[in-house]
Amino acid sequence: DQQVKQNSPSLSVQEGRISILNCDYTNSMFDYFLWYKKYPAEGPTFLISISSIKDKNEDGRFTVFLNKSAKHLSLHIVPSQPGDSAVYFCAGGGRFGAGTRLTVKP
Amino acid sequence: DTGVSQDPRHKITKRGQNVTFRCDPISEHNRLYWYRQTLGQGPEFLTYFQNEAQLEKSRLLSDRFSAERPKGSFSTLEIQRTEQGDSAMYLCASSPTGGEDEQYFGPGTRLTVT
């Protein structure tokens, strides 16, 4: 059951530019969403979250936007840094998307 | 406490053998989760514990799989009569109280069934 979808398996951006990672969900009962980052040979680590009572949450270079009517959220990273290169997972309702591999080129 | 630990990190076994994995969560975290991750996919929920009680099991958790958390601290995941389709990364995570808390993941145990 693909209740959380990340349709872009990969994304490549230049250092200093904005990275936008997208996530769609199907269950309107989901009311809290999280983004995790995963480096090779490590488990996912929590990055940022958003509650459905908000449409934006910001933490430093990372901002998550939530569009409840579209059942869509996005993670913006600006400016992108090479150390941001990792796989990013969107999660909601205990379910994870398939992940997007972000590569930030120096 | 340095985080969630899992043992072993890698396990190679022959089809039909039993394997057991261990997870040590962050101390004082009440919730403990098991996930399975295959190549190109996100973590898939298997089961979770609130203290020693196993509160939910996914339909992915066939009767060959069993998980325990006997004293509400560490947990074990056993797979009996392994099949090649069981080859995956098995991730453990813990959280302070559950609900909307973020989860803290271990490094995972990579299982290869030959």
Short mmCIF file of C-alpha atoms in Angstrom, two decimals:
data_model
loop_
_atom_site.label_atom_id
_atom_site.label_comp_id
_atom_site.label_asym_id
_atom_site.label_seq_id
_atom_site.Cartn_x
_atom_site.Cartn_y
_atom_site.Cartn_z
CA ASP A 1 0.00 0.00 0.00
CA GLN A 2 1.75 3.06 -1.33
CA GLN A 3 0.20 5.64 0.93
CA VAL A 4 3.31 7.80 0.84
CA LYS A 5 4.95 8.33 -2.50
CA GLN A 6 8.16 9.93 -3.60
CA ASN A 7 8.05 9.85 -7.36
CA SER A 8 11.53 11.14 -8.04
CA PRO A 9 14.13 8.50 -7.26
CA SER A 10 16.98 10.94 -7.73
CA LEU A 11 17.79 14.64 -7.89
CA SER A 12 21.02 16.39 -8.75
CA VAL A 13 21.68 20.05 -7.97
CA GLN A 14 24.63 22.40 -7.93
CA GLU A 15 26.12 23.53 -4.65
CA GLY A 16 24.53 26.75 -3.45
CA ARG A 17 21.29 26.19 -5.36
CA ILE A 18 17.94 25.13 -3.96
CA SER A 19 16.99 21.45 -3.67
CA ILE A 20 13.28 20.64 -3.72
CA LEU A 21 12.20 17.14 -2.78
CA ASN A 22 8.56 16.18 -3.20
CA CYS A 23 6.24 13.77 -1.45
CA ASP A 24 2.59 12.85 -1.98
CA TYR A 25 0.27 10.98 0.33
CA THR A 26 -3.14 9.44 -0.14
CA ASN A 27 -4.56 9.14 3.37
CA SER A 28 -6.20 12.39 4.49
CA MET A 29 -6.13 11.10 8.08
CA PHE A 30 -2.36 11.57 8.23
CA ASP A 31 -1.74 14.64 10.34
CA TYR A 32 1.98 14.61 10.96
CA PHE A 33 4.82 14.20 8.54
CA LEU A 34 8.53 13.74 8.95
CA TRP A 35 11.57 13.86 6.72
CA TYR A 36 14.54 11.61 7.36
CA LYS A 37 17.97 11.66 5.80
CA LYS A 38 20.02 8.52 5.24
CA TYR A 39 23.71 8.17 4.52
CA PRO A 40 25.14 4.86 3.25
CA ALA A 41 25.71 2.22 5.94
CA GLU A 42 23.71 4.23 8.47
CA GLY A 43 20.10 4.19 9.58
CA PRO A 44 17.81 7.12 8.69
CA THR A 45 18.12 10.18 10.89
CA PHE A 46 15.33 12.62 11.62
CA LEU A 47 15.58 15.92 9.79
CA ILE A 48 12.40 17.98 10.14
CA SER A 49 8.69 17.50 10.71
CA ILE A 50 5.41 19.29 10.16
CA SER A 51 1.99 19.04 11.71
CA SER A 52 -1.14 19.37 9.60
CA ILE A 53 -2.13 22.48 11.54
CA LYS A 54 0.77 24.25 9.83
CA ASP A 55 1.63 24.75 6.21
CA LYS A 56 5.30 25.54 6.74
CA ASN A 57 8.06 24.63 9.15
CA GLU A 58 11.57 25.99 8.92
CA ASP A 59 14.81 24.89 10.54
CA GLY A 60 17.91 26.59 9.27
CA ARG A 61 18.50 25.69 5.65
CA PHE A 62 15.60 23.22 5.68
CA THR A 63 11.96 24.16 5.14
CA VAL A 64 9.04 21.79 4.76
CA PHE A 65 5.82 22.93 3.09
CA LEU A 66 2.52 21.12 3.43
CA ASN A 67 -0.41 21.49 1.02
CA LYS A 68 -3.23 19.52 2.63
CA SER A 69 -5.71 20.04 -0.18
CA ALA A 70 -3.25 18.53 -2.64
CA LYS A 71 -1.97 15.96 -0.15
CA HIS A 72 1.51 17.09 -1.02
CA LEU A 73 4.56 18.14 0.91
CA SER A 74 7.96 19.30 -0.13
CA LEU A 75 11.35 19.74 1.48
CA HIS A 76 13.41 22.73 0.43
CA ILE A 77 17.12 22.88 1.14
CA VAL A 78 18.77 26.21 0.49
CA PRO A 79 21.59 26.69 -0.07
CA SER A 80 22.41 23.07 -0.89
CA GLN A 81 25.76 21.76 0.26
CA PRO A 82 27.73 18.67 -0.84
CA GLY A 83 27.23 17.22 2.65
CA ASP A 84 23.50 17.18 1.97
CA SER A 85 24.04 14.38 -0.55
CA ALA A 86 22.03 11.49 0.87
CA VAL A 87 18.74 9.64 0.45
CA TYR A 88 15.76 11.54 1.83
CA PHE A 89 12.64 9.76 3.04
CA CYS A 90 9.26 11.30 3.61
CA ALA A 91 7.11 9.61 6.29
CA GLY A 92 3.52 9.93 7.44
CA GLY A 93 1.20 7.64 9.36
CA GLY A 94 4.10 5.32 10.09
CA ARG A 95 4.70 4.78 6.39
CA PHE A 96 7.74 5.77 4.40
CA GLY A 97 8.16 6.81 0.83
CA ALA A 98 10.68 5.05 -1.37
CA GLY A 99 13.17 7.86 -0.97
CA THR A 100 14.89 10.40 -3.22
CA ARG A 101 18.64 10.28 -3.66
CA LEU A 102 19.96 13.84 -3.62
CA THR A 103 23.36 14.59 -5.09
CA VAL A 104 24.79 18.06 -4.55
CA LYS A 105 27.66 18.76 -6.92
CA PRO A 106 30.49 21.06 -5.81
CA ASP B 1 24.07 6.29 25.48
CA THR B 2 25.19 6.64 21.92
CA GLY B 3 22.04 5.64 20.12
CA VAL B 4 20.25 2.57 18.84
CA SER B 5 22.51 -0.40 18.22
CA GLN B 6 21.86 -3.53 16.23
CA ASP B 7 23.70 -6.82 16.13
CA PRO B 8 24.90 -8.33 13.90
CA ARG B 9 25.46 -5.73 11.19
CA HIS B 10 25.61 -8.40 8.51
CA LYS B 11 24.30 -11.95 8.38
CA ILE B 12 24.67 -14.47 5.58
CA THR B 13 22.65 -17.64 5.97
CA LYS B 14 21.51 -20.54 3.89
CA ARG B 15 17.89 -20.95 2.95
CA GLY B 16 15.98 -22.84 5.59
CA GLN B 17 18.13 -21.74 8.50
CA ASN B 18 16.87 -19.66 11.42
CA VAL B 19 18.36 -16.27 12.24
CA THR B 20 17.96 -13.91 15.16
CA PHE B 21 18.74 -10.21 15.29
CA ARG B 22 19.10 -8.01 18.32
CA CYS B 23 18.24 -4.36 18.83
CA ASP B 24 19.23 -2.21 21.80
CA PRO B 25 17.18 0.99 21.79
CA ILE B 26 18.05 4.28 23.40
CA SER B 27 17.57 3.75 27.11
CA GLU B 28 14.26 5.04 28.48
CA HIS B 29 12.66 4.98 25.04
CA ASN B 30 9.34 3.24 25.48
CA ARG B 31 8.63 2.42 21.86
CA LEU B 32 10.64 0.10 19.67
CA TYR B 33 9.97 -0.53 15.98
CA TRP B 34 11.16 -3.06 13.44
CA TYR B 35 11.27 -2.27 9.73
CA ARG B 36 12.43 -4.07 6.64
CA GLN B 37 14.04 -2.21 3.76
CA THR B 38 14.77 -3.59 0.33
CA LEU B 39 16.75 -1.96 -2.44
CA GLY B 40 15.12 1.17 -3.81
CA GLN B 41 12.36 1.19 -1.22
CA GLY B 42 11.74 2.99 2.02
CA PRO B 43 11.51 1.23 5.36
CA GLU B 44 8.44 -1.03 5.59
CA PHE B 45 6.85 -1.34 9.00
CA LEU B 46 6.94 -4.81 10.55
CA THR B 47 5.96 -4.42 14.20
CA TYR B 48 6.30 -2.21 17.25
CA PHE B 49 6.42 -2.50 21.01
CA GLN B 50 5.27 -0.19 23.76
CA ASN B 51 7.54 -1.30 26.58
CA GLU B 52 7.25 -5.10 26.54
CA ALA B 53 3.86 -5.22 24.80
CA GLN B 54 3.76 -5.91 21.08
CA LEU B 55 0.97 -3.61 19.95
CA GLU B 56 0.87 -3.95 16.19
CA LYS B 57 2.10 -6.36 13.55
CA SER B 58 2.12 -5.77 9.83
CA ARG B 59 0.73 -8.37 7.45
CA LEU B 60 4.29 -8.48 6.14
CA LEU B 61 5.20 -10.28 9.35
CA SER B 62 4.44 -13.86 8.37
CA ASP B 63 4.27 -16.67 10.91
CA ARG B 64 7.95 -17.36 10.26
CA PHE B 65 8.77 -14.06 11.93
CA SER B 66 8.60 -13.44 15.64
CA ALA B 67 9.68 -10.49 17.72
CA GLU B 68 10.08 -10.12 21.45
CA ARG B 69 10.95 -7.41 23.92
CA PRO B 70 10.90 -9.40 27.14
CA LYS B 71 11.88 -6.76 29.66
CA GLY B 72 10.90 -3.68 27.74
CA SER B 73 14.52 -2.95 26.88
CA PHE B 74 16.29 -4.80 24.06
CA SER B 75 14.34 -6.64 21.37
CA THR B 76 14.98 -9.66 19.18
CA LEU B 77 13.60 -10.45 15.73
CA GLU B 78 13.74 -14.09 14.70
CA ILE B 79 13.14 -15.43 11.22
CA GLN B 80 12.58 -19.16 10.96
CA ARG B 81 13.14 -21.23 7.83
CA THR B 82 14.60 -18.29 5.96
CA GLU B 83 13.78 -17.80 2.28
CA GLN B 84 15.68 -15.87 -0.37
CA GLY B 85 12.92 -13.25 -0.33
CA ASP B 86 13.84 -12.46 3.27
CA SER B 87 17.09 -10.89 2.08
CA ALA B 88 16.85 -7.25 3.11
CA MET B 89 18.06 -4.66 5.58
CA TYR B 90 16.29 -4.99 8.93
CA LEU B 91 16.09 -1.70 10.76
CA CYS B 92 15.23 -1.08 14.38
CA ALA B 93 14.11 2.28 15.71
CA SER B 94 13.06 3.65 19.06
CA SER B 95 11.17 6.71 20.22
CA PRO B 96 10.51 8.24 23.63
CA THR B 97 6.77 7.83 23.74
CA GLY B 98 5.56 7.09 20.23
CA GLY B 99 2.75 8.86 18.53
CA GLU B 100 4.23 11.71 16.55
CA ASP B 101 7.73 11.45 18.02
CA GLU B 102 10.55 11.13 15.59
CA GLN B 103 12.18 7.75 15.58
CA TYR B 104 15.84 7.09 16.15
CA PHE B 105 17.13 4.38 13.87
CA GLY B 106 19.90 1.89 14.32
CA PRO B 107 22.36 1.10 11.51
CA GLY B 108 20.44 -1.99 10.49
CA THR B 109 21.24 -5.67 10.01
CA ARG B 110 21.75 -6.72 6.42
CA LEU B 111 20.51 -10.26 5.85
CA THR B 112 21.53 -12.26 2.82
CA VAL B 113 19.88 -15.63 2.30
CA THR B 114 21.71 -17.84 -0.18
#
